[in-house]
Each structure stands twice: as C-alpha cells, then as structure tokens.
Coordinates of C-alpha atoms and ligand atoms in Angstrom, one line a residue:
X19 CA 145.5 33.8 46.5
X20 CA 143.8 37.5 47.3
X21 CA 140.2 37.3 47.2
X22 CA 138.1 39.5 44.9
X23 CA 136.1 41.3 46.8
X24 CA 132.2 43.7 46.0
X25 CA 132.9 46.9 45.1
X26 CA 132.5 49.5 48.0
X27 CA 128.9 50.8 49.2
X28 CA 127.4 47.6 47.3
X29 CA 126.2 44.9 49.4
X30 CA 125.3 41.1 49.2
X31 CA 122.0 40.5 51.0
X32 CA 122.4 36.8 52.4
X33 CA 120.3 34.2 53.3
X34 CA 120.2 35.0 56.8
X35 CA 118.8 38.3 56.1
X36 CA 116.6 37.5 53.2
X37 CA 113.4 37.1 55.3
X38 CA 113.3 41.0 56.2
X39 CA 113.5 41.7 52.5
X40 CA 110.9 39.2 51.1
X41 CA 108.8 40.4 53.8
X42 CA 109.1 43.6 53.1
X43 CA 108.2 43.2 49.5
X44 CA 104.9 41.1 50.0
X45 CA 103.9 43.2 52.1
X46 CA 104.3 46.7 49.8
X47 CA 103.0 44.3 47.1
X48 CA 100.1 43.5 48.8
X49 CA 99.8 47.5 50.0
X50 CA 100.1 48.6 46.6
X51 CA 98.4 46.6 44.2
X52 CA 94.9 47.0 46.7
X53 CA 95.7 50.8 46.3
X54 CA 95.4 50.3 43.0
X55 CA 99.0 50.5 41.6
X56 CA 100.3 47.7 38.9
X57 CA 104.2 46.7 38.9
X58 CA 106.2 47.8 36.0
X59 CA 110.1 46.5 35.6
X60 CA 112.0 49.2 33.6
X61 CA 116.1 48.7 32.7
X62 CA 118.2 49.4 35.3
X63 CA 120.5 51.1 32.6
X64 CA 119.2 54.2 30.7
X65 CA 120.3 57.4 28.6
X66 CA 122.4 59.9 30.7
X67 CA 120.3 62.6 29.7
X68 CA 116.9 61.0 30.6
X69 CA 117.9 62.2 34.4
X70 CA 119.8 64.7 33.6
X71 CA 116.5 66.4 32.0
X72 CA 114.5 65.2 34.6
X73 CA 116.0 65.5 38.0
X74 CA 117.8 68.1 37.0
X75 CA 121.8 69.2 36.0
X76 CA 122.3 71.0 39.0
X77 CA 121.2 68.1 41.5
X78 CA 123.8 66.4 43.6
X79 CA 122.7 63.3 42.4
X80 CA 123.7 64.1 38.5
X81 CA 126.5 66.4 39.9
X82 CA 128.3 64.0 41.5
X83 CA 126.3 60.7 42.0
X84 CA 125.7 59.1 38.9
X85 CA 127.3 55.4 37.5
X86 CA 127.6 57.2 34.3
X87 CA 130.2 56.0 31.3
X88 CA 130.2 55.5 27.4
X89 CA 128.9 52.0 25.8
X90 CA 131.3 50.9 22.7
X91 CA 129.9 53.6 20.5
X92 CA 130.3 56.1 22.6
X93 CA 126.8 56.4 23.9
X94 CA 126.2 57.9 27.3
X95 CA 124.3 55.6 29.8
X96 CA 123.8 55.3 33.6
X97 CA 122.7 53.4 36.0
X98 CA 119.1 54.5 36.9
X99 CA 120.0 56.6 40.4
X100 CA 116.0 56.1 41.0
X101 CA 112.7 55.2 39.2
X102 CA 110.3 58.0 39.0
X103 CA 112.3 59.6 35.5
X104 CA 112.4 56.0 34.0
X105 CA 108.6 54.6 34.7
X106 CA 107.7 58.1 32.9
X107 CA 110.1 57.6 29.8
X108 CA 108.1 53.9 29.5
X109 CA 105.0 55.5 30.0
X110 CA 105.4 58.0 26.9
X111 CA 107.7 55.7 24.8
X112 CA 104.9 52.5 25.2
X113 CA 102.1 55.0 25.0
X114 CA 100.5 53.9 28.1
X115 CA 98.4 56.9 28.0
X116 CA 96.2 54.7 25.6
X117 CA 95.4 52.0 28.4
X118 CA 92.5 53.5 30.8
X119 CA 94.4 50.9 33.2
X120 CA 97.7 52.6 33.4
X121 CA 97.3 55.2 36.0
X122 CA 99.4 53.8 39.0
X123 CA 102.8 52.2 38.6
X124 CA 105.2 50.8 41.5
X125 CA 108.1 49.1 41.0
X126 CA 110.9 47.2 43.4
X127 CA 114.6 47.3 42.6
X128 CA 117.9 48.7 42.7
X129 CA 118.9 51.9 42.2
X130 CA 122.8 53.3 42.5
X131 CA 124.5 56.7 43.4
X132 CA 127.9 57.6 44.3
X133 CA 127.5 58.7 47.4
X134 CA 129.6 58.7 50.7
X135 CA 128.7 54.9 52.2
X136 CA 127.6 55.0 56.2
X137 CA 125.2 53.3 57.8
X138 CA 121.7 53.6 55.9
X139 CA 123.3 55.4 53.1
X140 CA 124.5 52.9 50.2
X141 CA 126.3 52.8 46.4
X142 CA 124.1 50.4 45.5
X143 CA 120.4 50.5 47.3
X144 CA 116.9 49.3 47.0
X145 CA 113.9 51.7 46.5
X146 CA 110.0 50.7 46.4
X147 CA 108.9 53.1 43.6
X148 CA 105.1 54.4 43.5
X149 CA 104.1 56.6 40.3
X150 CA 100.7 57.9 39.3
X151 CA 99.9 60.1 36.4
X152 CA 96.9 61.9 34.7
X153 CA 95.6 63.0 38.5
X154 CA 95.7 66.4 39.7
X155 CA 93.3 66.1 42.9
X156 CA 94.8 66.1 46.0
X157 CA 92.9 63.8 47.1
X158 CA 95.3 61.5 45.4
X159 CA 97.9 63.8 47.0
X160 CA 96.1 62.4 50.7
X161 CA 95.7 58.8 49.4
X162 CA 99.2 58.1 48.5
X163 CA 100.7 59.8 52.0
X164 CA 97.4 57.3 53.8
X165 CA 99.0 54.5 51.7
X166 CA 102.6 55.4 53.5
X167 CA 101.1 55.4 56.9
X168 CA 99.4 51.9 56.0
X169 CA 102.3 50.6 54.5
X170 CA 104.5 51.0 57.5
X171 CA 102.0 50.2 60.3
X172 CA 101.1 47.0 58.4
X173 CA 105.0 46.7 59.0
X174 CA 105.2 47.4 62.4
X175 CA 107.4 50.2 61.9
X176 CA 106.2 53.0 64.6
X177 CA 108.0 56.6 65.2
X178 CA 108.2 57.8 61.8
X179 CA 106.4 60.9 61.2
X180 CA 105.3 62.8 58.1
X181 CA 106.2 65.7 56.8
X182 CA 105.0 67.7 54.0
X183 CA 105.4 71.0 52.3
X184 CA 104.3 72.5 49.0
X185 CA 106.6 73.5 46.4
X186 CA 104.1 75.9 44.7
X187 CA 104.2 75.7 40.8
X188 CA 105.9 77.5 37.9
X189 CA 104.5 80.7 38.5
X190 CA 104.9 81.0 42.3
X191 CA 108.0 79.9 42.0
X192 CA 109.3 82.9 39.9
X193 CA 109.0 85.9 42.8
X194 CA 110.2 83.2 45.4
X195 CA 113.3 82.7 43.6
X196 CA 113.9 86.4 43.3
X197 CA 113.7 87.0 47.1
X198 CA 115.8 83.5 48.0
X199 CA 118.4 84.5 45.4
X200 CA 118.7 88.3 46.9
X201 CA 118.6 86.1 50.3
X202 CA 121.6 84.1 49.1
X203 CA 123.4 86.9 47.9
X204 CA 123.3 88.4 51.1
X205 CA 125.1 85.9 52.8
X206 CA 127.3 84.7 50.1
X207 CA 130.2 85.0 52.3
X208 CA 128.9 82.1 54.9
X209 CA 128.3 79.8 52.0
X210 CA 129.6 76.7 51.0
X211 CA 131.3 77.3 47.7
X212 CA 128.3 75.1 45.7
X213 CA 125.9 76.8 47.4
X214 CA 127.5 79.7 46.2
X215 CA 127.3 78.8 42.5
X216 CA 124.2 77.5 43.4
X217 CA 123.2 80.5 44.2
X218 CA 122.8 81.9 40.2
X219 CA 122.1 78.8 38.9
X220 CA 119.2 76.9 40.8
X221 CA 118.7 78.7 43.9
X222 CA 116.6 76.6 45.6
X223 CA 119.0 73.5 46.1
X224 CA 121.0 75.5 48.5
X225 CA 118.1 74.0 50.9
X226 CA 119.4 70.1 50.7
X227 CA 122.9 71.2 51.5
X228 CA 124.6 69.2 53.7
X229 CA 127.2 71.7 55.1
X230 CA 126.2 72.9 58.7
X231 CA 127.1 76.2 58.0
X232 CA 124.9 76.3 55.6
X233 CA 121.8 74.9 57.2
X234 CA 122.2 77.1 59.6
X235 CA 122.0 80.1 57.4
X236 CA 118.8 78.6 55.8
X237 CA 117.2 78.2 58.7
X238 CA 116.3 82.2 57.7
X239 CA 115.8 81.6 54.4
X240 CA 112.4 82.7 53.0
X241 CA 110.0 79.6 52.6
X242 CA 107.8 78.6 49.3
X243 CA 104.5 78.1 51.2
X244 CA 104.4 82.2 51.7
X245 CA 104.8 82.9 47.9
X246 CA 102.1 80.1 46.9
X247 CA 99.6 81.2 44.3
X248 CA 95.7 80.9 45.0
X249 CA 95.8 77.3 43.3
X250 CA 98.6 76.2 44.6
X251 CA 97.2 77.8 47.8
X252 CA 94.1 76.0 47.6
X253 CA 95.8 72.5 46.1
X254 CA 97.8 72.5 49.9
X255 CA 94.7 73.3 51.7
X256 CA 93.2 70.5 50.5
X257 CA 95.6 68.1 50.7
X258 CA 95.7 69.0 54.5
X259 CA 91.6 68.5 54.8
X260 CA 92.0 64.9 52.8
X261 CA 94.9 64.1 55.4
X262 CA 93.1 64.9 58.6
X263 CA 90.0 63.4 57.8
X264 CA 92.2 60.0 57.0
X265 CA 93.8 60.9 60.7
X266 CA 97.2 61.0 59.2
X267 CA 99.1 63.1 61.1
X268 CA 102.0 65.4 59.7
X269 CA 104.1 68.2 60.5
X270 CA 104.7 71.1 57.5
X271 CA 107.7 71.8 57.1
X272 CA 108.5 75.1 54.8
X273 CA 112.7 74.2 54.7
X274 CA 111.7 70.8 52.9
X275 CA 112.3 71.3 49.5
X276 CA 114.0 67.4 48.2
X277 CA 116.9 66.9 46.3
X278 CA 115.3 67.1 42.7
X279 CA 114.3 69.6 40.5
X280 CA 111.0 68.6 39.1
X281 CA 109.0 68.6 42.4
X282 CA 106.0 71.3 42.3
X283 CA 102.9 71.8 45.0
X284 CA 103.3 68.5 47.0
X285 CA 106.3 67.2 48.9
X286 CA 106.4 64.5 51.6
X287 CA 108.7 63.1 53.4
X288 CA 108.5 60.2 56.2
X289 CA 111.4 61.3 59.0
X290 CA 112.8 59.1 61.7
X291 CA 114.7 59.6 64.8
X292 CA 116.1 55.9 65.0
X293 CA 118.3 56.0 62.2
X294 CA 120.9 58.6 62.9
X295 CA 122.6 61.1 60.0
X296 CA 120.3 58.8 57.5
X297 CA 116.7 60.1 59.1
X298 CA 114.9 60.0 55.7
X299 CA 112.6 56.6 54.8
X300 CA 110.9 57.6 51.9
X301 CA 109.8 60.3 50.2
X302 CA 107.8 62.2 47.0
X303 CA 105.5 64.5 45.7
X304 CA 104.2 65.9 42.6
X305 CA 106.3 66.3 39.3
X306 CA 103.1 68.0 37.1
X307 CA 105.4 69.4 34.4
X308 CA 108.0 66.2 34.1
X309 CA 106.2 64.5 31.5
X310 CA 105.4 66.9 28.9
X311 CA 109.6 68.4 30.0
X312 CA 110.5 64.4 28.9
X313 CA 108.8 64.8 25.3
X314 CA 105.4 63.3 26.5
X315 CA 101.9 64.3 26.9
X316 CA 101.1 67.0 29.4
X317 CA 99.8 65.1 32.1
X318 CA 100.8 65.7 36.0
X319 CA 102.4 63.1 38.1
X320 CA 103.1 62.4 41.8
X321 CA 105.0 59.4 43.5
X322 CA 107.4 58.5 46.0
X323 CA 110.4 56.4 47.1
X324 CA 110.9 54.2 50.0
X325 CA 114.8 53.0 50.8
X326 CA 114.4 49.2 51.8
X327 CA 117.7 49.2 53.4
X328 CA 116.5 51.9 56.3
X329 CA 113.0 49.9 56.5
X330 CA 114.9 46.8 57.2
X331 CA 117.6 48.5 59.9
X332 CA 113.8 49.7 61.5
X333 CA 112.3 46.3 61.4
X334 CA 115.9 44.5 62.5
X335 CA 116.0 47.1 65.6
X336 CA 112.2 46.6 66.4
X337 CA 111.2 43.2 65.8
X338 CA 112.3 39.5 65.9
X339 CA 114.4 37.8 62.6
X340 CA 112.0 36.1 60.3
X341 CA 114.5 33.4 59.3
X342 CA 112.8 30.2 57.7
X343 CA 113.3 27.2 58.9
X344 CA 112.5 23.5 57.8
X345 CA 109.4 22.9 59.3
X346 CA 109.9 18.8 59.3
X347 CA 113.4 16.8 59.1
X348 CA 113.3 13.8 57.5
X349 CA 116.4 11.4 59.8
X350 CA 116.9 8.1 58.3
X351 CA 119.3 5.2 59.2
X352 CA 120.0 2.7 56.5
X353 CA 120.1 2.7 53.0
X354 CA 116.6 1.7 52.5
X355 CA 115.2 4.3 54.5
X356 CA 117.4 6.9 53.0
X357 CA 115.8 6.2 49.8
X358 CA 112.6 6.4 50.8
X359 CA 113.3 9.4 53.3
X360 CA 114.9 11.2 49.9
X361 CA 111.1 10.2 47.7
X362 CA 109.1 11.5 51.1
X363 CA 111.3 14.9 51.2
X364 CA 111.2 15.5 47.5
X365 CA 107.1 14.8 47.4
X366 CA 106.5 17.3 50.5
X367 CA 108.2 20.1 49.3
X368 CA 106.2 19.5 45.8
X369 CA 103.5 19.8 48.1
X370 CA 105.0 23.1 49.6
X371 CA 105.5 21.3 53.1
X372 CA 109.4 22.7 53.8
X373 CA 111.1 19.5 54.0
X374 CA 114.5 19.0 54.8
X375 CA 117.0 15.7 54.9
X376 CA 120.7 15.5 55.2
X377 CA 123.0 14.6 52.1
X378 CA 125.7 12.3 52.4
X379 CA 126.0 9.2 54.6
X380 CA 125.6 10.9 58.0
X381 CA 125.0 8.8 61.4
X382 CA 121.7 9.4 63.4
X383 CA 123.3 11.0 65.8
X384 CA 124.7 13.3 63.4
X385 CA 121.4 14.1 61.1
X386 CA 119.8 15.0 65.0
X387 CA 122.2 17.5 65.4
X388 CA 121.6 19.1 62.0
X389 CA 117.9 19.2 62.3
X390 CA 118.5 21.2 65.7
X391 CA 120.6 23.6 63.9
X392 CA 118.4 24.2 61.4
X393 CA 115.6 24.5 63.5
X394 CA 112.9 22.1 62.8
X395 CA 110.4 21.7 64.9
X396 CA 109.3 17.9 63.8
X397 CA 111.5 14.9 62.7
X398 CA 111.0 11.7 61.3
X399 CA 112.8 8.6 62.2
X400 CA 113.2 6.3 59.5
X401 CA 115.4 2.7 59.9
X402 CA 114.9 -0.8 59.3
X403 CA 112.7 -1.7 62.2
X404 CA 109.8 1.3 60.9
X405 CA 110.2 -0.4 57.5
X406 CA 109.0 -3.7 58.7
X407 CA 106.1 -2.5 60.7
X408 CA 105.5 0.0 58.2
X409 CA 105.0 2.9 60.6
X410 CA 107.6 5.8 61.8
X411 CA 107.2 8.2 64.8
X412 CA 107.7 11.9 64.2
X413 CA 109.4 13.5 67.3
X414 CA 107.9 17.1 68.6
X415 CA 111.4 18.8 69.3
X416 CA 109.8 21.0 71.6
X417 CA 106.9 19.4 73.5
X418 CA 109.1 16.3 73.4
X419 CA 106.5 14.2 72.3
X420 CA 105.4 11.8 69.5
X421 CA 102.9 10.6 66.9
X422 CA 103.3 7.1 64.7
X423 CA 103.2 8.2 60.9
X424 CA 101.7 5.3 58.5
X425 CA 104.2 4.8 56.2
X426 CA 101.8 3.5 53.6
X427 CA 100.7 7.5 53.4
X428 CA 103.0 9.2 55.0
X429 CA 103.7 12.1 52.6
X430 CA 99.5 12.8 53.0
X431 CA 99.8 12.1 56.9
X432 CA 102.8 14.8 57.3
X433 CA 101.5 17.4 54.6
X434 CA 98.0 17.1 56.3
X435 CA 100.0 17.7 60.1
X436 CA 102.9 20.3 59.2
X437 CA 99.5 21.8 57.9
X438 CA 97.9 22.3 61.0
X439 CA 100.8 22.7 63.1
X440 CA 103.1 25.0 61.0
X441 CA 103.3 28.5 62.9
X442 CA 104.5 29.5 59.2
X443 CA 101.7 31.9 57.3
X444 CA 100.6 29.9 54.1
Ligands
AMP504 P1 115.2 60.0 47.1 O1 115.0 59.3 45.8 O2 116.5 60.7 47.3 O3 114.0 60.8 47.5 O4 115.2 58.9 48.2 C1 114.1 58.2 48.7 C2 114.5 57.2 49.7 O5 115.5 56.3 49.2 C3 115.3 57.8 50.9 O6 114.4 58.3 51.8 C4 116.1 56.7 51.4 O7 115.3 55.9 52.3 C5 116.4 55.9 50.2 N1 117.8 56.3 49.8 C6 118.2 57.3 49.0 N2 119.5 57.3 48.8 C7 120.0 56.2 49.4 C8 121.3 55.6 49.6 N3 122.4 56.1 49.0 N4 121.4 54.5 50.4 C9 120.3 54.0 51.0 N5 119.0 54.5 50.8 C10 118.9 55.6 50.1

C-alpha cells in the first residue's frame, strides 16, 4: 500500500540529527536566562486577527503566508507564523505588567508560513524568540544585539555579521513616506505589480521585495535614517556608543527595513554568507507602539528571532555531529548473566550512566558487533565463568585494554569509572 507521507516544507527531525537541536537549545537557554529572560510557552494556534493587527495586513506573511482556516463555529484561527505578537497578547491578557519579574520573555518552538520551501527556508520551522517590554534605553537595544553575538560565538558559529538600521518612529515616519511614495510613483512602471499596490498602501514594504527588478530600483530609494527625528536621532546614536564599547561590530544598513509593520527606531539583523538565497539568521528590533495597538498598556517592546534550522545548517557545515552514544555496553552470554546484565543496565542509567544491552537472545559475537555500531567506548563481559568468580572485565574498545569489575558492586564500580572516563559533559 502507498505510504502517507509529511506534508511538504514540514520536516521530521530524527534521531540522528537531534544532538544539533538539543544543543542548540541548552545553550540559548543557558544564554538567555543569565541575560535575564524567563521562558514562556504560548499556543501555537491563535486568533487570525491577533497578527493580522500586529504584523500588519499588508505583510507577505498575512498576505500569503498564513495556516489560516475556520474552527467548527466558524472562528478564524492560525497557526502562530512567529512569537513576538503572541508573547504580547499573554502579557496584556495575564496582566504580567503586575509582576516586577516579567520584563524579558524567550520562548523555543515552531512557527509555520506558507512559503516557497528551499534549502533554509521551511513550512514548518523553529524560531528562538526573545521579548522584552517596559524598556526604552538603548542600552537594552546594545544588550540584546551583545546577547546575539554571545549566543553564537558560545556556538561556534563565526562569519555572521550584524546589521542594523533605525526605523525612526511615528512621526519621522510621516515625511519619509511622502518622499518614498513620490519615489515609487516615479518608477511605477519598473515595479512588480505588489509593489505597485504597495505603493498606496504601505509604502515601505516595497523594501523586502523579492523581485530583482525591484531591488534594484530600491537600491535609490530614499532611506529612514535621513528623515529621523532628534529622539529617534539620538536613540540610534546611542545604541551605536552601547555597541562599540561592548566591541560588537555592525554594519548600518539604511535599505533594512524587515518584513513587519510594527518595527520603529531599532532593527537588526544577523547576515551570513554560507547559507545562500536564505542569508538571514535572526533578526528584531523595537515594536514601541505594538502593545498599546494590541489593546494593552502603552509600554515599548523590542525582541528578536533566531531560525534554528539555519543555525543547525551553520553548525552541520562547521563542526563535528554531536551524536550520543552509549557510553558502556553491557555483553552477556547465558541466561543468568543476561538477567543480571538487564538489573546492572536498568540501575546505571537510574544513575544517569548511558547504559546500553541488547534485546533478544543474541550470540556474543553478535552483541560485539552491536556495541561497535553503536559506538561504545567500554563493554562488559558477562558469562558463567565471571559469575563463579564473581568478577567481569570491562574491555577499552579503543586502547584495547582491560580492568576486572567486582561483581559484588559493579553498578557503583562502573558509575564511579564511566564517571571519570566519559568524554560526555555532565
Ligand atoms: P522573521 O520572523 O521573519 O524576522 O525571521 C527570523 C528568523 O527566522 C530568520 O532570520 C530565519 O532564520 C528564520 N526563518 C524565517 N522564516 C523561515 C522559514 N520559512 N524557514 C526557516 N527559517 C525561517
């Protein structure tokens, strides 16, 4: 019979590759939380019109990107697309504003957009989410960007380079979108027929096309940072002074304007070269009007997104697999010993040693071969003959030597060995 098989652009992350992920996660865990930020789990389903308020109507991602469709009453829900617009609805609707602890969020999970699938680029991806509200200093601005650079090079992931930009604020953006729109107008003819439309509606979006045409014709467009207002002005200046005096180095980039509409002042973005078409890693910046636009107190925000899928294609092309292996095997001939290898394997990994036996009624020979496969480094030999003079030797696979293991305490001999012989991190 045909096999069923995962809808397109939505992958299954197996067990081979599961080390890059879960190392990935302790370590922006670990990043995070000494930043300050606390983990927060939302739904990955929520209203339609919470991002369609928030990111904006005119966005490519609620365009043409969104898993929306109508529950049984007729509701319209999505699946989230990303996390920023969802961590804020919790923050208003659990009035978080009330705890003095709830200033910085992250969150890990999947998010889902319609998009053309290629390498780097997904249906169903995974985002490390970082939100903090109720801060306007840009020093925070500086300290998240820091946080980036700390993030990756705790990694290992070199090349990438920031960039960042300011998207000035309500009020600088009003002349700015007067001169883009009469810059649009101009060319109307060499646009893309969205950017056309775009045009009159949100003018500014016309910077994420994709169409070459069009990026070319932006290359001349007029740029936000020469319409700032002395605040906004000021807010960038600092933001650059926080930055070099964490030596974090960045390039500004005037064209970067990211696809959402509630960016103001601050915009990042970390860039590489190794990924081709998909050169984007992460990115953010401030949102300082989102919340009070979502129904909740007027308080500025500023965050970013990291796609786990490119970090892992940088850390799979960079570095070595991190695949676990059993660090002892447990080879047993007999019933007897079988038993008692099945107790000792059980107790060790209650221990947290990662034992490992074979099931079924293998032959020595057989159980060897397995142990190689998997990779273990040590292995026990358990038969009749070790019974009797109630001691076993455990084989170094590698320096091909052994040590006897007292039966009588073997599962405190091997925890106390594997424990100072594991290459593993504990
Ligand atoms: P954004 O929310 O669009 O700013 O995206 C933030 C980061 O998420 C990007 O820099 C990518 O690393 C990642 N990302 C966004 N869309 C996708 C996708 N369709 N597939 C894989 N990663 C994505």
């Amino acid at each position: 019979m045909e096999y069923i098989q995962a809808v397109k652009g939505m992958n299954d992350i197996l067990p081979h590759d599961i080390g890059w992920w879960q190392k990935v996660e302790a370590t922006a865990r670990e990043v995070l939380e000494t930043f300050g930020y606390r983990e927060i789990r939302t739904p990955l389903v929520e209203k339609l019109e919470l991002f369609a308020r928030s990111i904006g109507e005119s966005t490519d991602i609620v365009e043409k990107e969104m898993y929306a469709f109508p529950d049984r009453k007729g509701r319209w829900l999505t699946l989230r697309p990303e996390a920023t617009a969802s961590i804020v609805r919790a923050f208003i609707e659990r009035n978080l504003q009330s705890d003095p602890l709830a200033r910085k969020f992250y969150t890990l999970g999947p998010m889902f957009r319609h998009e053309r699938p290629q390498k780097g680029r997904y249906r169903q991806f995974h985002q490390i989410d970082a939100e903090a509200f109720g801060i306007d200093d840009p020093m925070l601005d500086a300290e998240i960007m820091f946080m980036l650079r700390c993030f990756l090079e705790k990694l290992g992931i070199g090349g990438v380079k920031l960039h960042i930009n300011s998207l000035g604020c309500r009020e600088c953006r009003k002349p700015f979108r007067e001169s883009l729109q009469a810059f649009l107008e101009e060319r109307i003819a060499a646009l893309c027929p969205d950017c056309a439309r775009r045009s009159r509606v949100n003018p500014l979006r016309a910077f994420d096309c994709k169409v070459e045409q069009c990026r070319e014709q932006m290359e001349e467009a007029p740029a936000l940072l020469d319409f700032l207002c002395r605040d906004c002005a000021e807010h960038f200046e600092a933001v650059k002074r926080h930055l070099d005096r964490l030596e974090t180095p960045y390039r500004i980039d005037p064209r970067m304007v990211r696809g959402l509409d509630y960016y103001m002042r601050t915009t990042f973005e970390v860039i590489t070269d190794q990924l081709g078409a998909q050169n984007a890693v992460g990115g953010g910046g401030r949102y300082d009007g989102l919340m009070k636009d979502l129904g909740g107190p007027d308080l500025p925000g500023i965050g970013f997104a990291i796609g786990m899928e490119r970090l892992i294609l940088l850390l799979q092309q960079s570095q070595d697999g991190t695949l676990k292996t059993p660090e002892i095997f447990l080879a047993s001939v007999g019933d007897d010993a079988r038993d008692r290898c099945f107790l000792m394997v059980q107790r060790l990994r209650d221990r947290g040693v990662a034992a490992e036996m074979e099931y079924g009624n293998a032959g020595l020979k057989s159980q060897m071969r397995r142990a190689d496969k998997l990779g273990a480094r040590y292995v026990l030999i358990l038969g009749q003959d070790e019974i009797q003079r109630n001691a076993a030797p455990l084989r170094d696979m590698i320096e091909k030597n052994q040590v006897e293991v007292p039966l009588a305490t073997a599962v405190d001999f091997l925890t106390e060995f594997i424990r100072k012989h594991s290459t593993r991190n504990r």
